[in-house]
PDB file of C-alpha atoms in Angstrom:
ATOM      1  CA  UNK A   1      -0.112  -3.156   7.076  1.00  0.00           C
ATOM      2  CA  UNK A   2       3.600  -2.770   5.797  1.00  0.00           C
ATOM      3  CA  UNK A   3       4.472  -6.652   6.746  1.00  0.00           C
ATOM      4  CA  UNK A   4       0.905  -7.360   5.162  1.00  0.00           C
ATOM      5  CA  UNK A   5       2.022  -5.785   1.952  1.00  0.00           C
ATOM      6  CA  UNK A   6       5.446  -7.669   2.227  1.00  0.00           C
ATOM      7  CA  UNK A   7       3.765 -11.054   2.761  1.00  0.00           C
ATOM      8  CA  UNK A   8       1.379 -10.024  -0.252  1.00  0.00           C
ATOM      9  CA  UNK A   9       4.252  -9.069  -2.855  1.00  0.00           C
ATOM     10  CA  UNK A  10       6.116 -12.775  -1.862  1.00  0.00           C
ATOM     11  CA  UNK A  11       2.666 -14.160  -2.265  1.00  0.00           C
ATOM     12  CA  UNK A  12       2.106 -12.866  -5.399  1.00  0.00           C
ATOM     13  CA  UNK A  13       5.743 -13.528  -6.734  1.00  0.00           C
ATOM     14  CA  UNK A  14       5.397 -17.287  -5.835  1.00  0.00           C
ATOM     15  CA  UNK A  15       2.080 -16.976  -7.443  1.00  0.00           C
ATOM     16  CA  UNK A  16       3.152 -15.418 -11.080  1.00  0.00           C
ATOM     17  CA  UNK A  17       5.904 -17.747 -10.970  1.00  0.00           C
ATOM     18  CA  UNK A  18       3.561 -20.680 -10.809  1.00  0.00           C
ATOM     19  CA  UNK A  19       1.504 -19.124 -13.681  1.00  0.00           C
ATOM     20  CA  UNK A  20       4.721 -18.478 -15.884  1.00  0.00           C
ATOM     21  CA  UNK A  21       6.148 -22.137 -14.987  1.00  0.00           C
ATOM     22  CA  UNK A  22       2.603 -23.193 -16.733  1.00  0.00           C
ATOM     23  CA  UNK A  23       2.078 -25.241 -13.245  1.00  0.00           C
ATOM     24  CA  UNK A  24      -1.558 -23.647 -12.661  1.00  0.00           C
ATOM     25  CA  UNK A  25      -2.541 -24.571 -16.159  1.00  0.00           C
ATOM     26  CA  UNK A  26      -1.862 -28.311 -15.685  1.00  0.00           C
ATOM     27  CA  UNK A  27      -3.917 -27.618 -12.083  1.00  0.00           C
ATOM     28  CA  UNK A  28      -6.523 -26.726 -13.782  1.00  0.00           C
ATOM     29  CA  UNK A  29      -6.441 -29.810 -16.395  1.00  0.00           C
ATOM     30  CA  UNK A  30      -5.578 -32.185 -13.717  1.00  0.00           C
ATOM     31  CA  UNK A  31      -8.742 -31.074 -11.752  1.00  0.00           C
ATOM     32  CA  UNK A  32     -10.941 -31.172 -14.912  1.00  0.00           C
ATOM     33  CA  UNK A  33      -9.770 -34.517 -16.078  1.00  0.00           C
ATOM     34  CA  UNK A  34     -10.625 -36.264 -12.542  1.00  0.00           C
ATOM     35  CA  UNK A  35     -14.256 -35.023 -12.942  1.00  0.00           C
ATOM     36  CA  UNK A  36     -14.594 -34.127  -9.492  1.00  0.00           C
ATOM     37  CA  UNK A  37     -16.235 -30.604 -11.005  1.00  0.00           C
ATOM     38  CA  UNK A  38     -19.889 -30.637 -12.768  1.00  0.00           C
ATOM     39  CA  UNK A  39     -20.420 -27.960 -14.990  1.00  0.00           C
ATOM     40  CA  UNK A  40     -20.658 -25.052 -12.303  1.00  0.00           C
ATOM     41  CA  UNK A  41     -18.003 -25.915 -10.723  1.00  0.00           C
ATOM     42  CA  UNK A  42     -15.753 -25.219 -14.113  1.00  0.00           C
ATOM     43  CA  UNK A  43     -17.254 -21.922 -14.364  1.00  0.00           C
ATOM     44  CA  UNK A  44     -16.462 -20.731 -11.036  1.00  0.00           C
ATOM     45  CA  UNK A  45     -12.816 -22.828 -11.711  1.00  0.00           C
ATOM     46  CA  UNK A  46     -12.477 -20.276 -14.436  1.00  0.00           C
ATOM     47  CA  UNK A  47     -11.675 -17.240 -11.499  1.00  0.00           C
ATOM     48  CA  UNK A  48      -8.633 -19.404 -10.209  1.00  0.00           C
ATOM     49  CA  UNK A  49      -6.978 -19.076 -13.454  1.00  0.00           C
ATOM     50  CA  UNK A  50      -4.885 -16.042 -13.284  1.00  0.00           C
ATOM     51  CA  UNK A  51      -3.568 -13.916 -16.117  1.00  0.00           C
ATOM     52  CA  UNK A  52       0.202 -13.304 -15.834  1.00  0.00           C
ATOM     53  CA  UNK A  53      -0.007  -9.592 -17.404  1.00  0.00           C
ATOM     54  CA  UNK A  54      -2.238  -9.103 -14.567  1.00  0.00           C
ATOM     55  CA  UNK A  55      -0.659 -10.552 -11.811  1.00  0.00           C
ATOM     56  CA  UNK A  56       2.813  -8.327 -13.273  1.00  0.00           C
ATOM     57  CA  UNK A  57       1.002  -4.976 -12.832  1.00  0.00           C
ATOM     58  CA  UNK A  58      -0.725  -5.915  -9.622  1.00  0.00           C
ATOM     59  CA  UNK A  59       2.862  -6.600  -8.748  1.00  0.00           C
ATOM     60  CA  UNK A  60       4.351  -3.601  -9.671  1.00  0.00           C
ATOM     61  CA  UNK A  61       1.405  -1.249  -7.872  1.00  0.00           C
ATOM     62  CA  UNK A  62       2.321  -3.097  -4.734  1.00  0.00           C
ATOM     63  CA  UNK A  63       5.956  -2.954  -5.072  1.00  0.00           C
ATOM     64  CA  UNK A  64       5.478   0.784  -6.007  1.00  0.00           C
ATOM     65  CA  UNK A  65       3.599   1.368  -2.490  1.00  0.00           C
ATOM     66  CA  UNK A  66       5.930  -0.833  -0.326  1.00  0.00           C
ATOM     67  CA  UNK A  67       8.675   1.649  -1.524  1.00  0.00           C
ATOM     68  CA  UNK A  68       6.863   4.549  -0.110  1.00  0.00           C
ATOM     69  CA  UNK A  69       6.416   2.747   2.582  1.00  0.00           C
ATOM     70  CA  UNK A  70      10.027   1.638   3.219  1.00  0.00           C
ATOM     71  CA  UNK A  71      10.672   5.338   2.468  1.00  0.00           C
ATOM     72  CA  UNK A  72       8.828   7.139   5.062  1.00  0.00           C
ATOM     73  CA  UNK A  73       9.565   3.826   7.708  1.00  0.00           C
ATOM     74  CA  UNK A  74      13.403   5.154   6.845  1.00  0.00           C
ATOM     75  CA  UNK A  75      12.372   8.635   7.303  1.00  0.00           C
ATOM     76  CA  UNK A  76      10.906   7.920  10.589  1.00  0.00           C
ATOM     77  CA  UNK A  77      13.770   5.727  12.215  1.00  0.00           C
ATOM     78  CA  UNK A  78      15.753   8.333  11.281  1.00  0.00           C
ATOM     79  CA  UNK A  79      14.271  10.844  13.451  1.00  0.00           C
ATOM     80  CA  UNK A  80      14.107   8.327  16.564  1.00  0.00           C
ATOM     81  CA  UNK A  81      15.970  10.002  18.934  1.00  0.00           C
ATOM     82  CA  UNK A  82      17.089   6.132  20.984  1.00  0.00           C
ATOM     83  CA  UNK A  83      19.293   4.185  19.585  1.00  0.00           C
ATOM     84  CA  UNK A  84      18.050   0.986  21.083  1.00  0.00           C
ATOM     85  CA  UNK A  85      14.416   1.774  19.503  1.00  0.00           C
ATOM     86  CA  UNK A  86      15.686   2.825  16.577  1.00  0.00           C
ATOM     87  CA  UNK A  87      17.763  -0.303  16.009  1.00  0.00           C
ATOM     88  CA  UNK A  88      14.305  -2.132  16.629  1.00  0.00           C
ATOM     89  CA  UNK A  89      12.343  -0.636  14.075  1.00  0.00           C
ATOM     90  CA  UNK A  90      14.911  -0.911  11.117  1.00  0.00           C
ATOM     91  CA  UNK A  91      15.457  -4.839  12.199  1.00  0.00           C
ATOM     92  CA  UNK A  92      11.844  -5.468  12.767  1.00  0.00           C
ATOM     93  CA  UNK A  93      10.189  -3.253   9.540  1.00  0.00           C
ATOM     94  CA  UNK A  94      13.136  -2.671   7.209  1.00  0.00           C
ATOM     95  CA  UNK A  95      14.914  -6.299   7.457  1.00  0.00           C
ATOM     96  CA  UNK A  96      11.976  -8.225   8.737  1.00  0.00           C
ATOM     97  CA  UNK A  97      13.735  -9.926  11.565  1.00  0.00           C
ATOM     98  CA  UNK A  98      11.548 -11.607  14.144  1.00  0.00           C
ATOM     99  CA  UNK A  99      12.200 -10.612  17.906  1.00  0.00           C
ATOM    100  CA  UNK A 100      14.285 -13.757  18.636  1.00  0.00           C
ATOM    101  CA  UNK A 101      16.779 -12.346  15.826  1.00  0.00           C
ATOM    102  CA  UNK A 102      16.743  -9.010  16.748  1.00  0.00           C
ATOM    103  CA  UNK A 103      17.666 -10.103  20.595  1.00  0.00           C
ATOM    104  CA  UNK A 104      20.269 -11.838  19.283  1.00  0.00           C
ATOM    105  CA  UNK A 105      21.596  -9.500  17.582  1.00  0.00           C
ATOM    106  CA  UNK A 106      21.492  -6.646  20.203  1.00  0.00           C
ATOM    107  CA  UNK A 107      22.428  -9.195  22.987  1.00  0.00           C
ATOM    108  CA  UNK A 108      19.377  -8.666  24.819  1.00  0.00           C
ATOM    109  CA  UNK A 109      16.818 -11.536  25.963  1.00  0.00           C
ATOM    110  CA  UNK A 110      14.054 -11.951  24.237  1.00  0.00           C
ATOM    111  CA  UNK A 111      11.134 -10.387  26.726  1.00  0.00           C
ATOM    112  CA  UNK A 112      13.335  -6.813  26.587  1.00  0.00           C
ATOM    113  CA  UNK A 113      12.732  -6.700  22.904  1.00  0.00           C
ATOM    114  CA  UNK A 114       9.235  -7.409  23.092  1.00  0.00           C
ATOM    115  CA  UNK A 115       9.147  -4.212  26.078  1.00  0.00           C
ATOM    116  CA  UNK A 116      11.307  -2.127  23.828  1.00  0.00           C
ATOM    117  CA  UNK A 117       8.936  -3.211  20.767  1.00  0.00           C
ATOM    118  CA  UNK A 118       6.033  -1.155  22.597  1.00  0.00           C
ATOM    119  CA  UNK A 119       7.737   1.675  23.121  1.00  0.00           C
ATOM    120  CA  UNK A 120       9.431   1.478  19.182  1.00  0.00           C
ATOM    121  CA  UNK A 121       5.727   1.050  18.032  1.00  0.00           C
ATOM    122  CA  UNK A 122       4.780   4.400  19.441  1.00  0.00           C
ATOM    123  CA  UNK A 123       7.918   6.036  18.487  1.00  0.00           C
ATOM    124  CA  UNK A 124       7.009   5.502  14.962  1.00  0.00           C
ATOM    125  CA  UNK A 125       3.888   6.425  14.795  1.00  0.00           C
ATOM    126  CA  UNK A 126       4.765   9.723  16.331  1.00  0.00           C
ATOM    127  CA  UNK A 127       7.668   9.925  13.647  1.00  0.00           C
ATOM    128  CA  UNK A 128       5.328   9.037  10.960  1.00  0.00           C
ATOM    129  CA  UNK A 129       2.737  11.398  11.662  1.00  0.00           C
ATOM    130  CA  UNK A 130       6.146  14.155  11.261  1.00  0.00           C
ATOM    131  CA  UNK A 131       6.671  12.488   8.564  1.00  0.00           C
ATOM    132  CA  UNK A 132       3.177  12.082   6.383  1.00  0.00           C
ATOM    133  CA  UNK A 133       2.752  14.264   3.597  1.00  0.00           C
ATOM    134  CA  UNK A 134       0.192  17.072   5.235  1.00  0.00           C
ATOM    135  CA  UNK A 135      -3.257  17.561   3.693  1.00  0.00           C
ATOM    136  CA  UNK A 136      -3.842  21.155   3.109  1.00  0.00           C
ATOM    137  CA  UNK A 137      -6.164  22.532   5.294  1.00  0.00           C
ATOM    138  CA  UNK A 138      -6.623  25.845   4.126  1.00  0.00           C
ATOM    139  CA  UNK A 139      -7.430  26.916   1.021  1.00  0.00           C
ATOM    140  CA  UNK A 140      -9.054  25.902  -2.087  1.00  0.00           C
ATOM    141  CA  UNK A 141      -8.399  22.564  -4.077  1.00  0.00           C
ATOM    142  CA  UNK A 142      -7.348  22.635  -7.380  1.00  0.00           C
ATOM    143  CA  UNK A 143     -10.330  21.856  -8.926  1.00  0.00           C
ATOM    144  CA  UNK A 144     -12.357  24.888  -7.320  1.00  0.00           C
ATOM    145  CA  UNK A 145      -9.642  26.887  -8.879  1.00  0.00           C
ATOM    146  CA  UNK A 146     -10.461  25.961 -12.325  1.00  0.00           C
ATOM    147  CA  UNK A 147     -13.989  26.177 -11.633  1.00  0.00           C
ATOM    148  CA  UNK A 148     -13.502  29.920 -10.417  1.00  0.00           C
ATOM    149  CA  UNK A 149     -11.440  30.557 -13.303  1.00  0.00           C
ATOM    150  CA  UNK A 150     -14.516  29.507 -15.563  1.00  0.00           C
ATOM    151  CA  UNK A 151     -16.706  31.817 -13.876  1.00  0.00           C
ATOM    152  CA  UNK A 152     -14.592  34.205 -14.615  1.00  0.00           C
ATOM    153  CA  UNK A 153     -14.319  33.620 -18.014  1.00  0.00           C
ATOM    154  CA  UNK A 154     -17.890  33.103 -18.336  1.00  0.00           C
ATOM    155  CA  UNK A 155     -18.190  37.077 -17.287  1.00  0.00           C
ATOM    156  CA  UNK A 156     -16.154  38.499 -20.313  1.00  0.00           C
ATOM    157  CA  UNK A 157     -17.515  36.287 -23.075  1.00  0.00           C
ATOM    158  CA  UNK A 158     -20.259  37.927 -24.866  1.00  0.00           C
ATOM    159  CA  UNK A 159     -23.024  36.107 -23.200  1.00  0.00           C
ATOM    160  CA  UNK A 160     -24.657  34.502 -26.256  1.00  0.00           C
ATOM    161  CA  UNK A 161     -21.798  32.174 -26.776  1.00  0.00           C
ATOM    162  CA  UNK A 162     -22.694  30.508 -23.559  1.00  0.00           C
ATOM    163  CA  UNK A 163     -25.743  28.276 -23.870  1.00  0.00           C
ATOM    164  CA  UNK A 164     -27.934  28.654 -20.680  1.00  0.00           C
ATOM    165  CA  UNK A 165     -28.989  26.071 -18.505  1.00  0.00           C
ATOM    166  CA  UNK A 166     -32.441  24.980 -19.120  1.00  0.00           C
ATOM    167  CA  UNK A 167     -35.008  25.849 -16.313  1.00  0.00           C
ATOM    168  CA  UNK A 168     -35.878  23.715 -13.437  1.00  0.00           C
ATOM    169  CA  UNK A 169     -39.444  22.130 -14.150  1.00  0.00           C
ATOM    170  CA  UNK A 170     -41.503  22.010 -11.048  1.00  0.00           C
ATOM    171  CA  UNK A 171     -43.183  19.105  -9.787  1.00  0.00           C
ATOM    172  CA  UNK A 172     -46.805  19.399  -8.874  1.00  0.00           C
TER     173      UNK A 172
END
């Protein structure tokens, strides 16, 4: 998923650049002046044409998660205990280097980094699961707290301020 979000960001960066350079508007009038489009087809061209305000915030909501990402993939590697593994997953996550880079790099052949990649895969995991914010499991969520707060309100107001619920009508 985190290389899928990196390949989505450059995407989308090529993508708003094209829109800002104007280059998808003359698309768009190229395609409509060859008349290879009846009148359908135009409306259904009209989804292709992207808004660059749009494509911006879409932009910064990824970029926003692929720092949390990069955060907690730094957080993990950090508590990899191998040196060898850890290098892998900084090269391979952080940098983006392919496995014929990161061999070179460490001096190893290419088939030892694809072994060690296994084992660096699991690592993380394991590190990221330290490493995940924790859901609390016990206790009451926020909103139940308000809610329990209004009941007790409810109890001390003099109880014609509160309007009562209308009753239930039964079905026959």
């Amino acid at each position: 998923m985190y290389t899928a979000l990196q390949s989505s960001i450059r995407n989308d960066e090529k993508l708003l650049e094209m829109v800002e350079n104007e280059k998808n508007s003359f698309l768009l009038s190229r395609l409509s002046a060859e008349g290879s489009f009846s009148g359908e087809g135009k409306e259904s061209l009209s989804g292709l044409v992207y808004n660059a305000d749009d494509l911006r915030c879409r932009l910064r909501r990824k970029n926003r998660l692929y720092e949390k990402y990069t955060l907690r993939i730094k957080r993990a590697a950090e508590l990899i205990t191998s040196p060898t593994l850890r290098s892998y997953v900084i090269y391979r996550y952080l940098y983006g280097f392919n496995a014929q880079r990161i061999a070179d790099i460490n001096f190893y052949s290419e088939r030892h980094i694809y072994r060690k990649a296994q084992l660096a895969r699991r690592e993380l995991y394991l590190k990221l699961l330290q490493v995940m914010p924790k859901h609390k499991a016990k206790g009451e969520s926020h909103k139940y707290k308000i809610l329990r707060g209004l009941e007790n309100v409810k109890k001390h107001i003099r109880p014609g301020l509160i309007p009562k619920k209308p009753p239930k009508k039964h079905s026959a």
